[in-house]
Coordinates of C-alpha atoms (C1' of nucleotides) in Angstrom, one line a residue:
Chain A
M1 CA -23.9 -1.5 9.3
K2 CA -23.0 1.7 7.4
Q3 CA -25.3 0.4 4.7
I4 CA -28.1 -0.1 7.1
I5 CA -27.8 3.4 8.5
A6 CA -27.5 4.9 5.0
E7 CA -30.8 3.2 4.1
L8 CA -32.5 4.6 7.2
I9 CA -31.3 8.1 6.2
E10 CA -32.5 7.6 2.7
S11 CA -35.9 6.7 3.9
A12 CA -36.0 9.8 6.1
L13 CA -35.0 11.9 3.2
H14 CA -37.9 10.6 1.2
T15 CA -40.3 11.5 4.0
L16 CA -38.9 15.0 4.1
I17 CA -39.1 15.4 0.3
E18 CA -42.7 14.3 0.4
N19 CA -43.7 16.7 3.1
G20 CA -42.0 19.6 1.3
T21 CA -39.1 20.2 3.7
L22 CA -36.6 19.3 1.0
P23 CA -36.9 20.2 -2.7
E24 CA -37.6 17.3 -4.9
D25 CA -34.5 17.7 -7.1
V26 CA -31.9 17.2 -4.4
Q27 CA -29.4 14.5 -5.2
P28 CA -28.0 13.8 -1.8
K29 CA -24.8 11.8 -1.5
I30 CA -25.3 9.9 1.8
M31 CA -22.2 9.5 3.7
V32 CA -21.9 7.5 6.9
E33 CA -18.6 7.7 8.6
N34 CA -16.8 5.9 11.4
T35 CA -16.3 8.3 14.3
R36 CA -12.9 9.1 15.6
D37 CA -14.2 9.9 19.1
K38 CA -16.7 7.5 20.7
S39 CA -18.5 10.3 22.4
H40 CA -19.7 11.1 18.9
G41 CA -21.4 7.8 18.7
D42 CA -20.5 4.7 16.7
Y43 CA -21.2 6.2 13.3
A44 CA -22.0 9.7 12.1
S45 CA -23.4 11.4 9.1
N46 CA -22.9 14.9 7.7
I47 CA -26.1 14.7 5.6
A48 CA -27.7 17.7 7.3
L49 CA -24.7 19.8 6.7
T50 CA -24.5 19.1 3.0
L51 CA -28.3 19.5 2.5
A52 CA -28.7 22.7 4.6
K53 CA -28.2 24.9 1.6
P54 CA -30.7 23.3 -0.8
A55 CA -33.2 23.0 2.0
R56 CA -32.7 26.7 2.9
S57 CA -32.5 25.7 6.5
N58 CA -29.9 25.7 9.1
P59 CA -28.1 22.4 9.5
R60 CA -29.2 21.7 13.1
Q61 CA -32.8 22.2 12.4
L62 CA -32.7 20.1 9.4
A63 CA -30.9 17.4 11.4
E64 CA -33.7 17.4 13.9
K65 CA -36.3 16.9 11.2
L66 CA -34.3 14.1 9.7
V67 CA -33.9 12.3 13.0
A68 CA -37.6 12.6 13.6
A69 CA -38.3 11.1 10.2
L70 CA -35.9 8.1 10.8
P71 CA -37.7 4.8 10.7
Q72 CA -37.6 2.5 13.8
S73 CA -34.7 0.1 13.8
D74 CA -33.5 -2.6 16.1
N75 CA -29.9 -1.8 15.1
L76 CA -30.0 1.7 16.6
K77 CA -30.0 2.4 20.3
R78 CA -30.3 6.2 19.9
T79 CA -29.2 9.1 17.8
E80 CA -28.1 12.6 18.7
I81 CA -27.4 15.8 17.0
A82 CA -24.0 17.4 17.7
G83 CA -21.7 20.2 16.6
P84 CA -22.7 22.1 13.6
G85 CA -25.3 19.5 12.6
F86 CA -23.8 16.0 12.6
I87 CA -26.2 13.2 13.3
N88 CA -24.5 10.6 15.6
F89 CA -25.7 7.1 15.7
F90 CA -25.3 4.8 18.6
I91 CA -25.8 1.1 17.6
S92 CA -27.6 -1.4 19.7
G93 CA -26.5 -4.6 21.3
A94 CA -28.5 -6.5 18.7
S95 CA -26.4 -5.2 15.9
T96 CA -23.2 -6.1 17.7
S97 CA -24.4 -9.7 18.1
S98 CA -25.4 -10.1 14.5
L99 CA -22.0 -8.9 13.3
V100 CA -20.1 -11.3 15.5
K101 CA -22.4 -14.1 14.5
T102 CA -21.7 -13.3 10.8
I103 CA -18.0 -13.5 11.3
L104 CA -18.2 -16.8 13.1
E105 CA -20.3 -18.2 10.2
E106 CA -18.2 -16.9 7.4
K107 CA -14.8 -17.5 9.1
G108 CA -12.1 -17.3 6.4
N109 CA -14.6 -15.8 4.0
Y110 CA -15.5 -12.9 6.2
G111 CA -14.5 -9.7 4.4
R112 CA -14.5 -11.2 1.0
N113 CA -17.0 -10.1 -1.6
N114 CA -18.0 -10.8 -5.1
D115 CA -17.6 -7.4 -6.7
G116 CA -15.3 -8.8 -9.4
A117 CA -18.0 -11.4 -10.2
G118 CA -15.3 -13.8 -11.5
R119 CA -14.1 -11.4 -14.1
K120 CA -10.5 -11.8 -15.3
A121 CA -7.8 -9.5 -14.1
Q122 CA -4.1 -9.6 -14.8
V123 CA -1.4 -8.2 -12.6
E124 CA 2.1 -7.9 -14.0
F125 CA 4.7 -7.3 -11.4
V126 CA 8.4 -7.7 -10.6
S127 CA 9.3 -8.2 -14.3
A128 CA 13.0 -7.9 -13.5
N129 CA 15.6 -8.2 -16.2
P130 CA 17.4 -11.5 -15.9
T131 CA 20.7 -9.7 -15.5
G132 CA 21.2 -10.1 -11.7
P133 CA 19.6 -11.3 -8.5
L134 CA 16.5 -9.6 -7.2
H135 CA 17.2 -6.6 -5.0
I136 CA 15.1 -4.8 -2.5
G137 CA 13.3 -2.6 -5.1
H138 CA 12.1 -5.8 -6.8
G139 CA 11.1 -7.0 -3.4
R140 CA 8.8 -4.0 -2.9
G141 CA 7.3 -4.7 -6.3
A142 CA 6.8 -8.4 -5.3
A143 CA 5.2 -7.6 -2.0
V144 CA 2.9 -4.9 -3.3
G145 CA 2.0 -6.8 -6.4
D146 CA 1.3 -10.0 -4.7
C147 CA -0.9 -8.3 -2.1
L148 CA -2.8 -6.5 -4.8
C149 CA -3.5 -9.9 -6.4
R150 CA -4.7 -11.3 -3.1
L151 CA -6.9 -8.2 -2.6
M152 CA -8.4 -8.6 -6.1
E153 CA -9.1 -12.2 -5.4
A154 CA -10.8 -11.3 -2.1
N155 CA -13.0 -9.0 -4.1
G156 CA -14.1 -11.8 -6.4
W157 CA -11.7 -11.3 -9.4
E158 CA -10.0 -14.2 -11.1
V159 CA -6.4 -13.1 -11.1
T160 CA -3.5 -14.0 -13.3
R161 CA 0.0 -13.2 -12.0
E162 CA 2.4 -12.5 -14.7
F163 CA 6.1 -11.9 -15.0
Y164 CA 7.6 -10.3 -18.1
Y165 CA 11.1 -11.3 -18.9
N166 CA 13.1 -8.7 -20.8
D167 CA 15.4 -11.3 -22.4
A168 CA 16.0 -9.7 -25.8
G169 CA 17.9 -6.4 -25.4
Q170 CA 21.2 -4.7 -25.0
Q171 CA 21.3 -5.5 -21.3
I172 CA 21.5 -9.1 -22.1
N173 CA 24.4 -8.5 -24.4
N174 CA 26.2 -6.7 -21.6
L175 CA 25.5 -9.5 -19.3
A176 CA 26.9 -12.1 -21.8
L177 CA 30.0 -10.0 -22.4
S178 CA 30.6 -9.6 -18.7
V179 CA 30.4 -13.3 -18.1
Q180 CA 32.6 -14.0 -21.0
A181 CA 35.2 -11.6 -19.7
R182 CA 35.1 -13.4 -16.3
C183 CA 35.5 -16.7 -18.1
K184 CA 38.6 -15.4 -19.7
G185 CA 39.9 -14.4 -16.2
L186 CA 39.5 -10.6 -16.8
T187 CA 38.6 -8.3 -14.0
P188 CA 36.8 -4.9 -14.1
D189 CA 40.2 -3.3 -13.8
D190 CA 41.5 -4.7 -17.1
P191 CA 41.5 -2.3 -20.0
S192 CA 39.6 -4.8 -22.2
W193 CA 36.7 -5.2 -19.7
P194 CA 33.4 -4.4 -21.4
A195 CA 32.4 -0.8 -21.2
D196 CA 29.0 -1.3 -19.6
G197 CA 29.9 -4.6 -18.0
Y198 CA 28.3 -5.9 -14.8
R199 CA 30.8 -6.0 -12.0
G200 CA 28.9 -7.8 -9.3
G201 CA 30.4 -10.9 -7.6
Y202 CA 27.6 -13.1 -8.9
I203 CA 29.1 -12.7 -12.4
I204 CA 32.2 -14.6 -11.1
D205 CA 30.0 -17.4 -9.8
L206 CA 28.2 -17.5 -13.0
A207 CA 31.3 -17.7 -15.1
E208 CA 32.8 -20.5 -12.9
S209 CA 29.6 -22.5 -13.2
F210 CA 29.6 -22.1 -17.0
M211 CA 33.3 -23.3 -17.2
R212 CA 32.5 -26.2 -15.0
G213 CA 29.8 -27.3 -17.4
D214 CA 26.9 -27.1 -14.9
T215 CA 23.4 -27.6 -16.0
V216 CA 20.9 -24.9 -14.8
K217 CA 17.2 -25.2 -14.8
S218 CA 14.6 -22.4 -14.4
E219 CA 10.8 -22.3 -14.7
D220 CA 10.8 -22.9 -18.4
Q221 CA 14.3 -23.6 -19.7
S222 CA 17.4 -25.6 -19.0
F223 CA 20.9 -25.1 -20.3
T224 CA 24.3 -26.7 -19.8
G225 CA 27.5 -24.7 -19.8
T226 CA 29.7 -25.5 -22.8
K227 CA 33.0 -24.6 -21.0
D228 CA 34.0 -22.6 -24.2
A229 CA 34.8 -19.0 -23.3
E230 CA 34.6 -18.0 -27.0
D231 CA 31.0 -19.2 -27.5
L232 CA 29.1 -16.0 -26.7
E233 CA 25.8 -17.4 -27.7
A234 CA 26.1 -20.3 -25.3
I235 CA 27.2 -17.9 -22.6
R236 CA 24.2 -15.7 -23.2
H237 CA 21.8 -18.7 -22.9
F238 CA 23.5 -20.0 -19.9
A239 CA 23.6 -16.7 -18.1
V240 CA 19.9 -16.0 -18.7
A241 CA 19.0 -19.5 -17.5
Y242 CA 21.3 -19.2 -14.5
L243 CA 20.0 -15.8 -13.3
R244 CA 16.4 -16.8 -13.9
H245 CA 17.0 -19.8 -11.7
E246 CA 18.4 -17.5 -9.1
Q247 CA 15.4 -15.2 -9.3
D248 CA 13.1 -18.2 -9.1
L249 CA 14.8 -19.1 -5.8
D250 CA 14.4 -15.4 -4.6
L251 CA 10.7 -15.5 -5.4
K252 CA 10.2 -18.8 -3.7
A253 CA 11.9 -17.6 -0.6
F254 CA 9.4 -14.7 -0.7
A255 CA 6.5 -17.0 -1.3
V256 CA 5.5 -15.3 -4.5
D257 CA 4.2 -17.5 -7.3
F258 CA 3.5 -16.5 -10.9
D259 CA 1.0 -18.1 -13.3
V260 CA 2.7 -16.9 -16.5
Y261 CA 6.2 -16.1 -17.4
F262 CA 6.1 -14.1 -20.6
L263 CA 9.3 -13.8 -22.7
E264 CA 10.0 -10.6 -24.6
S265 CA 11.9 -12.6 -27.1
S266 CA 8.7 -14.5 -28.0
L267 CA 7.1 -11.3 -29.2
Y268 CA 9.8 -11.1 -31.9
S269 CA 9.9 -14.8 -32.8
E270 CA 6.1 -15.0 -33.2
G271 CA 6.0 -11.8 -35.3
K272 CA 3.9 -9.9 -32.9
V273 CA 6.2 -6.9 -32.8
E274 CA 6.3 -6.8 -36.6
S275 CA 2.5 -7.0 -36.9
A276 CA 1.9 -4.3 -34.3
V277 CA 4.3 -2.0 -36.2
Q278 CA 2.4 -2.7 -39.4
T279 CA -0.9 -1.8 -37.9
L280 CA 0.5 1.4 -36.6
I281 CA 1.8 2.3 -40.0
E282 CA -1.5 1.4 -41.7
N283 CA -3.4 3.5 -39.2
G284 CA -1.4 6.5 -40.2
F285 CA 0.2 7.4 -36.9
T286 CA 3.8 7.0 -38.1
Y287 CA 6.3 8.9 -40.2
E288 CA 9.9 8.5 -41.4
Q289 CA 12.4 11.1 -40.5
E290 CA 16.2 11.1 -40.5
G291 CA 16.2 7.4 -41.3
A292 CA 14.1 6.4 -38.3
L293 CA 10.4 5.5 -38.0
W294 CA 8.5 7.7 -35.5
L295 CA 5.2 7.2 -33.8
R296 CA 3.1 10.3 -33.4
T297 CA 2.5 9.9 -29.7
T298 CA 1.7 13.6 -29.4
D299 CA -1.7 12.8 -30.8
F300 CA -2.4 11.0 -27.5
G301 CA -1.0 13.5 -25.0
D302 CA 2.8 12.9 -25.1
D303 CA 4.9 15.9 -25.2
K304 CA 7.0 14.7 -28.2
D305 CA 6.9 12.0 -30.7
R306 CA 8.9 8.9 -30.1
V307 CA 11.2 6.8 -32.3
M308 CA 9.9 3.3 -32.9
R309 CA 12.5 1.9 -35.3
K310 CA 16.1 3.2 -35.0
K311 CA 18.4 4.1 -37.9
D312 CA 20.1 0.7 -37.4
G313 CA 16.8 -1.1 -37.9
G314 CA 16.3 -2.2 -34.2
Y315 CA 13.1 -1.3 -32.3
T316 CA 13.1 0.9 -29.3
Y317 CA 12.0 -0.9 -26.2
F318 CA 8.4 0.5 -26.0
V319 CA 7.5 -1.1 -29.3
P320 CA 7.6 -4.7 -28.0
D321 CA 5.8 -3.3 -24.9
V322 CA 2.9 -2.1 -27.0
A323 CA 2.8 -5.5 -28.8
Y324 CA 2.9 -7.2 -25.3
H325 CA 0.0 -5.1 -24.1
L326 CA -2.1 -5.8 -27.2
N327 CA -1.5 -9.4 -26.5
K328 CA -2.8 -9.0 -22.9
W329 CA -5.9 -7.3 -24.3
Q330 CA -6.4 -10.1 -26.8
R331 CA -6.2 -12.6 -24.0
G332 CA -9.3 -11.1 -22.6
F333 CA -8.0 -9.1 -19.7
N334 CA -10.2 -6.0 -19.5
T335 CA -8.5 -5.2 -16.2
V336 CA -4.8 -5.1 -16.2
I337 CA -2.6 -3.7 -13.5
N338 CA 1.1 -3.1 -14.0
E339 CA 3.0 -2.8 -10.8
Q340 CA 6.4 -1.2 -11.6
G341 CA 9.1 1.0 -10.2
A342 CA 8.5 4.7 -10.5
D343 CA 11.5 5.1 -12.7
H344 CA 9.4 3.5 -15.5
H345 CA 6.7 6.0 -15.3
S346 CA 7.5 7.7 -18.5
T347 CA 6.6 4.5 -20.4
I348 CA 3.0 4.8 -19.4
T349 CA 2.1 7.6 -21.8
R350 CA 3.9 5.9 -24.6
V351 CA 2.4 2.4 -24.1
R352 CA -1.1 3.9 -23.8
A353 CA -0.5 6.1 -26.9
G354 CA 0.7 3.1 -28.9
L355 CA -2.4 1.1 -27.8
Q356 CA -4.8 3.8 -28.9
A357 CA -3.0 4.2 -32.2
L358 CA -3.6 0.5 -32.8
K359 CA -7.4 1.3 -32.9
A360 CA -8.2 -2.0 -31.2
D361 CA -11.1 -0.7 -29.2
I362 CA -8.9 -0.5 -26.1
P363 CA -10.3 2.1 -23.7
Q364 CA -8.3 5.2 -23.0
G365 CA -6.3 5.0 -19.8
W366 CA -5.9 1.2 -20.1
P367 CA -4.0 -0.5 -18.5
D368 CA -3.8 0.6 -14.9
Y369 CA -0.5 1.3 -13.3
V370 CA 0.6 1.1 -9.7
L371 CA 4.0 2.6 -9.3
H372 CA 6.2 2.2 -6.3
Q373 CA 8.8 4.8 -5.4
M374 CA 12.4 3.9 -4.8
V375 CA 13.7 2.1 -1.8
T376 CA 16.7 3.6 0.0
V377 CA 18.7 1.0 1.8
M378 CA 20.6 2.1 5.0
K379 CA 23.3 -0.1 6.5
G380 CA 25.7 1.0 9.2
G381 CA 24.1 4.5 9.1
E382 CA 25.0 4.9 5.4
E383 CA 23.0 4.6 2.2
V384 CA 23.8 1.5 0.2
K385 CA 23.6 2.0 -3.5
I386 CA 21.9 -0.9 -5.2
S387 CA 23.7 -0.7 -8.5
K388 CA 24.1 -4.0 -10.3
R389 CA 27.0 -2.7 -12.4
A390 CA 28.9 -1.2 -9.5
G391 CA 28.5 -4.5 -7.7
S392 CA 27.5 -3.1 -4.3
Y393 CA 24.3 -4.9 -3.7
V394 CA 21.6 -5.8 -1.3
T395 CA 19.7 -8.8 -2.5
L396 CA 16.2 -9.7 -1.6
R397 CA 17.3 -13.1 -0.4
D398 CA 19.9 -11.6 1.9
L399 CA 17.2 -9.4 3.4
I400 CA 14.8 -12.3 3.9
E401 CA 17.5 -14.3 5.6
E402 CA 18.3 -11.4 7.9
V403 CA 14.9 -10.2 8.9
G404 CA 12.6 -13.0 8.0
R405 CA 10.0 -13.4 5.3
D406 CA 7.0 -12.1 7.2
A407 CA 8.7 -9.0 8.4
T408 CA 10.2 -8.2 5.0
R409 CA 6.8 -8.6 3.2
Y410 CA 5.0 -6.6 5.8
F411 CA 7.6 -3.8 5.8
L412 CA 7.6 -3.5 2.0
A413 CA 3.8 -3.7 1.7
A414 CA 2.8 -1.7 4.7
R415 CA 3.6 1.7 3.3
K416 CA 1.9 3.6 0.6
S417 CA 3.7 2.6 -2.6
D418 CA 4.0 6.0 -4.0
S419 CA 6.0 7.4 -1.1
H420 CA 9.7 6.8 -0.8
L421 CA 10.7 4.1 1.6
T422 CA 13.8 3.9 3.7
F423 CA 14.7 0.4 4.7
D424 CA 17.2 0.5 7.5
I425 CA 18.7 -3.0 7.6
D426 CA 20.3 -2.6 11.0
L427 CA 17.1 -1.4 12.5
A428 CA 15.1 -4.2 10.9
R429 CA 17.6 -6.8 12.1
S430 CA 18.5 -5.5 15.6
E431 CA 15.0 -4.7 16.5
S432 CA 13.2 -7.4 14.6
A433 CA 11.2 -8.2 17.8
D434 CA 9.8 -4.7 17.7
N435 CA 8.7 -4.9 14.1
P436 CA 5.0 -4.1 13.8
V437 CA 4.3 -7.4 12.1
Y438 CA 5.0 -9.2 15.3
Y439 CA 2.6 -6.9 17.1
I440 CA -0.2 -8.1 14.8
Q441 CA 0.9 -11.8 14.9
Y442 CA 1.1 -11.6 18.7
A443 CA -2.5 -10.6 18.9
H444 CA -3.4 -13.6 16.9
A445 CA -1.2 -15.9 19.0
R446 CA -2.7 -14.4 22.2
V447 CA -6.2 -15.5 21.2
C448 CA -4.9 -19.0 20.5
S449 CA -3.2 -18.9 23.9
I450 CA -6.4 -18.2 25.6
F451 CA -7.9 -21.3 24.1
R452 CA -4.9 -23.4 25.2
K453 CA -5.4 -22.1 28.7
L454 CA -9.1 -22.9 28.5
S455 CA -8.5 -26.5 27.8
E456 CA -5.8 -26.7 30.4
N457 CA -8.5 -25.7 32.9
N458 CA -10.7 -28.4 31.5
L459 CA -13.2 -25.9 30.2
E460 CA -14.7 -25.7 26.7
W461 CA -16.0 -22.9 24.6
D462 CA -19.7 -23.3 24.0
E463 CA -20.3 -21.4 20.8
A464 CA -24.1 -21.4 21.1
T465 CA -24.0 -20.1 24.6
G466 CA -21.5 -17.5 23.6
I467 CA -23.5 -16.2 20.8
A468 CA -26.7 -16.1 22.8
A469 CA -24.8 -14.2 25.5
L470 CA -23.2 -11.6 23.3
D471 CA -25.4 -8.9 24.8
H472 CA -23.2 -9.3 27.9
L473 CA -20.5 -7.5 26.1
E474 CA -21.3 -4.0 27.2
L475 CA -17.9 -2.5 27.8
E476 CA -16.6 0.3 25.7
S477 CA -13.6 -1.7 24.7
E478 CA -15.7 -4.6 23.6
K479 CA -18.1 -2.5 21.5
N480 CA -15.1 -0.7 20.0
L481 CA -13.6 -4.0 19.0
V482 CA -16.8 -5.1 17.3
I483 CA -17.1 -1.8 15.4
N484 CA -13.6 -2.3 14.1
L485 CA -14.3 -5.9 13.1
G486 CA -17.3 -4.5 11.2
R487 CA -15.0 -2.1 9.3
Y488 CA -12.9 -4.9 7.8
P489 CA -15.1 -5.7 4.7
E490 CA -15.1 -2.1 3.6
V491 CA -11.3 -1.9 4.1
V492 CA -10.9 -4.9 1.8
K493 CA -13.1 -3.3 -0.8
N494 CA -11.5 0.1 -0.5
A495 CA -7.9 -1.2 -0.6
A496 CA -8.6 -3.1 -3.8
S497 CA -10.4 -0.3 -5.6
T498 CA -7.7 2.3 -4.7
R499 CA -5.0 -0.3 -5.3
E500 CA -3.5 0.4 -1.9
P501 CA -2.6 -2.8 -0.1
H502 CA -1.0 -0.8 2.7
Q503 CA -4.5 -0.1 4.0
I504 CA -4.8 -3.7 5.1
A505 CA -1.6 -3.4 7.2
N506 CA -2.8 -0.2 8.8
Y507 CA -6.2 -1.7 9.6
L508 CA -4.6 -4.8 11.2
R509 CA -2.3 -2.7 13.4
D510 CA -5.3 -0.8 14.7
L511 CA -7.3 -3.9 15.3
A512 CA -4.4 -5.7 17.0
G513 CA -3.9 -2.6 19.2
D514 CA -7.5 -2.6 20.3
F515 CA -7.3 -6.2 21.1
H516 CA -4.1 -5.8 23.1
T517 CA -5.7 -3.0 25.1
Y518 CA -8.7 -5.1 25.8
Y519 CA -6.7 -8.2 26.7
N520 CA -4.7 -6.2 29.3
S521 CA -7.8 -4.7 30.9
E522 CA -10.2 -7.6 30.9
K523 CA -9.8 -11.2 31.6
T524 CA -11.5 -13.5 29.2
L525 CA -11.6 -16.7 31.3
V526 CA -13.9 -15.4 34.0
E527 CA -16.2 -17.4 36.4
S528 CA -19.4 -16.5 34.8
A529 CA -20.1 -19.0 32.0
D530 CA -22.2 -16.7 30.0
L531 CA -19.7 -13.8 30.0
R532 CA -16.8 -16.2 29.5
N533 CA -18.4 -17.8 26.4
A534 CA -19.4 -14.4 25.1
R535 CA -15.8 -13.1 25.4
L536 CA -14.4 -16.2 23.9
T537 CA -16.8 -15.8 21.0
L538 CA -15.6 -12.2 20.5
A539 CA -12.0 -13.4 20.6
V540 CA -12.6 -16.0 17.9
A541 CA -14.1 -13.3 15.7
V542 CA -10.9 -11.2 16.3
R543 CA -8.8 -14.2 15.4
H544 CA -10.6 -14.8 12.1
V545 CA -10.3 -11.2 11.0
L546 CA -6.6 -11.0 12.0
A547 CA -5.9 -14.3 10.1
N548 CA -7.9 -13.1 7.1
G549 CA -6.1 -9.8 6.9
L550 CA -2.6 -11.3 7.4
D551 CA -3.4 -13.7 4.6
L552 CA -4.0 -10.8 2.3
L553 CA -0.5 -9.6 3.1
G554 CA 1.0 -13.0 2.6
V555 CA 2.1 -13.0 6.2
S556 CA 1.6 -16.0 8.5
A557 CA -0.7 -16.1 11.5
P558 CA 1.1 -18.1 14.1
E559 CA -0.7 -19.8 16.9
Q560 CA 2.2 -19.5 19.2
M561 CA 5.1 -17.1 19.5
Chain B
rG1 C1' 12.9 23.8 -19.0
rU2 C1' 8.5 20.0 -19.0
rC3 C1' 6.2 15.9 -16.4
rC4 C1' 5.4 12.4 -12.0
rC5 C1' 5.9 11.4 -6.6
rA6 C1' 6.7 13.2 -1.9
rG7 C1' 7.2 17.2 2.3
rU8 C1' 2.7 15.7 9.0
rA9 C1' 6.3 14.7 16.4
rG10 C1' 13.7 14.1 17.2
rC11 C1' 13.4 9.4 13.5
rU12 C1' 10.2 6.0 10.2
rC13 C1' 5.3 6.6 8.7
rA14 C1' -0.5 6.6 9.0
rG15 C1' -4.5 9.9 8.5
rU16 C1' -10.9 5.7 6.6
rU17 C1' -11.1 10.1 -0.1
rG18 C1' -13.7 17.4 2.7
rG19 C1' -15.6 16.4 9.1
rA20 C1' -15.8 17.4 15.3
rU21 C1' -9.9 18.0 20.0
rA22 C1' -4.2 15.6 13.6
rG23 C1' -2.6 9.6 15.2
rA24 C1' 0.8 5.1 15.6
rG25 C1' 5.7 2.8 16.1
rC26 C1' 10.8 3.8 17.4
rG27 C1' 13.5 7.1 20.6
rG28 C1' 12.8 10.2 25.9
rU29 C1' 10.6 10.3 31.2
rC30 C1' 7.5 7.4 34.6
rC31 C1' 4.1 3.4 36.0
rC32 C1' 1.8 -2.1 35.4
rC33 C1' 3.5 -9.5 35.6
rU34 C1' 0.3 -13.4 42.8
rC35 C1' -3.4 -12.0 36.9
rC36 C1' -5.6 -16.0 29.8
rU37 C1' 2.2 -15.1 26.7
rA38 C1' 5.4 -8.1 29.2
rA39 C1' 7.0 -9.7 21.4
rG40 C1' 1.9 -6.6 25.8
rG41 C1' -0.8 -2.4 28.5
rG42 C1' -1.3 2.6 30.8
rA43 C1' 0.5 7.9 31.6
rC44 C1' 3.4 12.2 30.3
rA45 C1' 6.5 15.1 27.0
rG46 C1' 6.9 16.1 21.8
rG47 C1' 3.0 19.7 15.9
rC48 C1' 2.8 26.9 12.2
rC49 C1' 0.4 19.3 8.8
rA50 C1' 7.0 23.0 4.1
rG51 C1' 5.1 28.3 3.0
rG52 C1' 1.6 32.1 0.8
rG53 C1' -3.2 32.8 -1.4
rG54 C1' -8.1 30.6 -2.8
rU55 C1' -12.7 27.3 -2.8
rU56 C1' -17.1 26.6 1.8
rC57 C1' -20.8 25.7 7.0
rG58 C1' -15.7 23.1 7.6
rA59 C1' -9.1 22.0 4.5
rA60 C1' -3.4 18.0 6.5
rU61 C1' -6.9 16.4 2.5
rC62 C1' -9.5 20.1 -3.2
rC63 C1' -7.4 24.5 -6.7
rU64 C1' -3.2 27.9 -7.5
rC65 C1' 1.7 29.8 -6.9
rU66 C1' 6.5 29.4 -4.3
rC67 C1' 10.4 26.6 -1.7
rU68 C1' 12.9 21.7 -0.7
rG69 C1' 14.0 16.4 -1.8
rG70 C1' 13.6 12.1 -5.2
rG71 C1' 12.5 10.2 -10.0
rA72 C1' 11.5 10.5 -15.3
rC73 C1' 12.1 13.2 -19.7
rA74 C1' 17.6 9.3 -25.5
rC75 C1' 17.5 6.6 -32.4
rC76 C1' 19.6 3.0 -23.7
rA77 C1' 16.5 -1.3 -21.6

RNA sequence: GUCCCAGUAGCUCAGUUGGAUAGAGCGGUCCCCUCCUAAGGGACAGGCCAGGGGUUCGAAUCCUCUCUGGGACACCA
C-alpha cells in the first residue's frame, strides 16, 4: 500500500515538474509513513515539507498543488493537508479487501519476499567453547542468531547455520586438567588444584563418567572413558566429547539446529592456519620483533599492531579466526553474519584487518557482526554471576525447564540485542502467565477458539462470502487491524536488513493488542451472515500473520491455551 | 588514556531510521464475564526522553562536549 501511494506521489511530482512548479533537478526521496494518530489518516507523507525549499514555496501551498496533481485511484478514499504541510491519505474499502484477500491466498507465505534471490548467507552463532554447559548468555546468542536465520530465509536467502568449536586452545587444557584433578579426588581447596581450573559441579559429573568408562556421543564424535586418571590426552578427548554432547542437548531443548559444526582444530590439522600466515608474510604486512611475529593491523584502522605468533611459537587466537573467515569466503558466502557476545567486539577490527591483508578480494567491512550485550541474571533479588570457573551457574537448560522454551526464546530475542538485558528468573517463573509471549499466543488461540465455537453452533465459514463482504468491515478497529496486517511484510524486510529480530516481537505484540481490543468490543459470530463471514475472514488473516511472525521467532502458535 | 554499547514512567523495555499530542508490559487506583477463552478489555495516575550546545520547517532520534553505568583494549581464548 505504501508502494502504491509512493507511486501516486511520484506521478504527481512529474506533473509538477512538467508545468514548472518544481525545478527539474529535484531528487525527491518519497517517504510514506504509517500514522500514529488515525485522525491523520491511514498513511502520511512529508513530501511537501522536504520539497518546499527547492520549490521556493511554502509547504502547504505545495501540498495543495501536489494533491491536485494526484492521479485517480481506487485505493484512496480521500486526502487532506494538515499541520505544517503533511499530506494525509485515507485508504478505501477496496484496498482493505484486496489486502485481506492477499493474506488468505498467501497464508504461510504472506510477508515473505525474494530479496535474497536464493543467494547464500551464513550465520555463525553461539560458538561456545566446549568447556561447560551453555549459559543464558549463549541462550541470547542462540535466540537472536536463530531468529536472524529465520528472517534471512523469509527474505529469500539460503542460510547456513554454523557453530564454531574452539577446541584447540588453552581453555581446553584447563578443562582437561580440572577433570583430571577431580578424577584423582582433588577439590578446588587442595593446594595442587590447577591454577585456572574449572570449579563447577559439572566437572565432578564429568570425572565420574570418565572413571566409569562411559561412552559419550556428540554431533560428530564419540569417545569412551579409559578410567585412567593419568591419561591426560584421553581425559581431554572425553571431556570435549562429553561437554559437546551436553551442549547438543541444550540446543535441542531450545530447538536450535546447526547445519555445520566447524572445528578450530581442523584449521591446524589441514594447514589452513599455516597457509594464511604465509600469505600474510608474502603480502608484506608482517614483521618480527622481540622474537614474535606481528601483523600490521594499524594499516587497516587498528590502534596498534597485533602479535600473530608468540615467542613460544604458538599463534594468538585471532590467527585461526582469520583463516576460518577466509575459509567462509572461499566457500562462497558473500554474506556472513557473526552473532557474538559484545565482549568479543575487539576481535572485529583484527579479523577484518587480517582478511584485508590477505588480499583475497574480500570487501572491506566483511563480515557483518551482530553483537549482543551481556545478560544480567537476577535470582532472589540478587545478581547471579555466571562464571564457569567459580561454579555459580545458570544454565540455559535450567532456564528452559523453569520458564519454558517459548517464553525463554521470546524474552531473549524480543529486546534489541545491543542493549543490556536483565533476566529476572523469579519474575519469569512466578509470573510466567503474564509473560508477553502468552499475550501473543493467546490472540492466536482466540481466533482458533472462535472457529471451534462456530462449528459447535453448526455454522461454517464461507470464505467466498466473507471476501465478497469485506466492505462491511467499516469500524475503526477493523480498519486499524487491516492497516497493521499490511505493515507485516515491511517489518519482515526491515528487521532482516537492520539485523534486528526484536522488531518482529514488537510488531506481534502490537498486532495481538489490536486484536484483543477488537475481540472485546465486537462479537465475531453475529447473526448477519455477510458480516459474520467478513469478520471470520479478517480473523483468519490475523491468525496467519500471528502464526507467521511467531514462526520467525521460533515460538509455537498454539490453537488452545 | 583509547574504542564500543547503553542512559526514555517507580521497575523491565519499545519508539516504524528526522515527523504531528513520546508508547507498551509489570507495579498503583478504579471499572468490565447472562456475552466467540478474563492468559483478555477499558479508564485514571505516573515523563526536563541523563545534561549543555549545535544542525532545520521539525530532534528522544543526526553532530559535538560533559556526566553516569556496562564491556573491550595481553606474546589469554
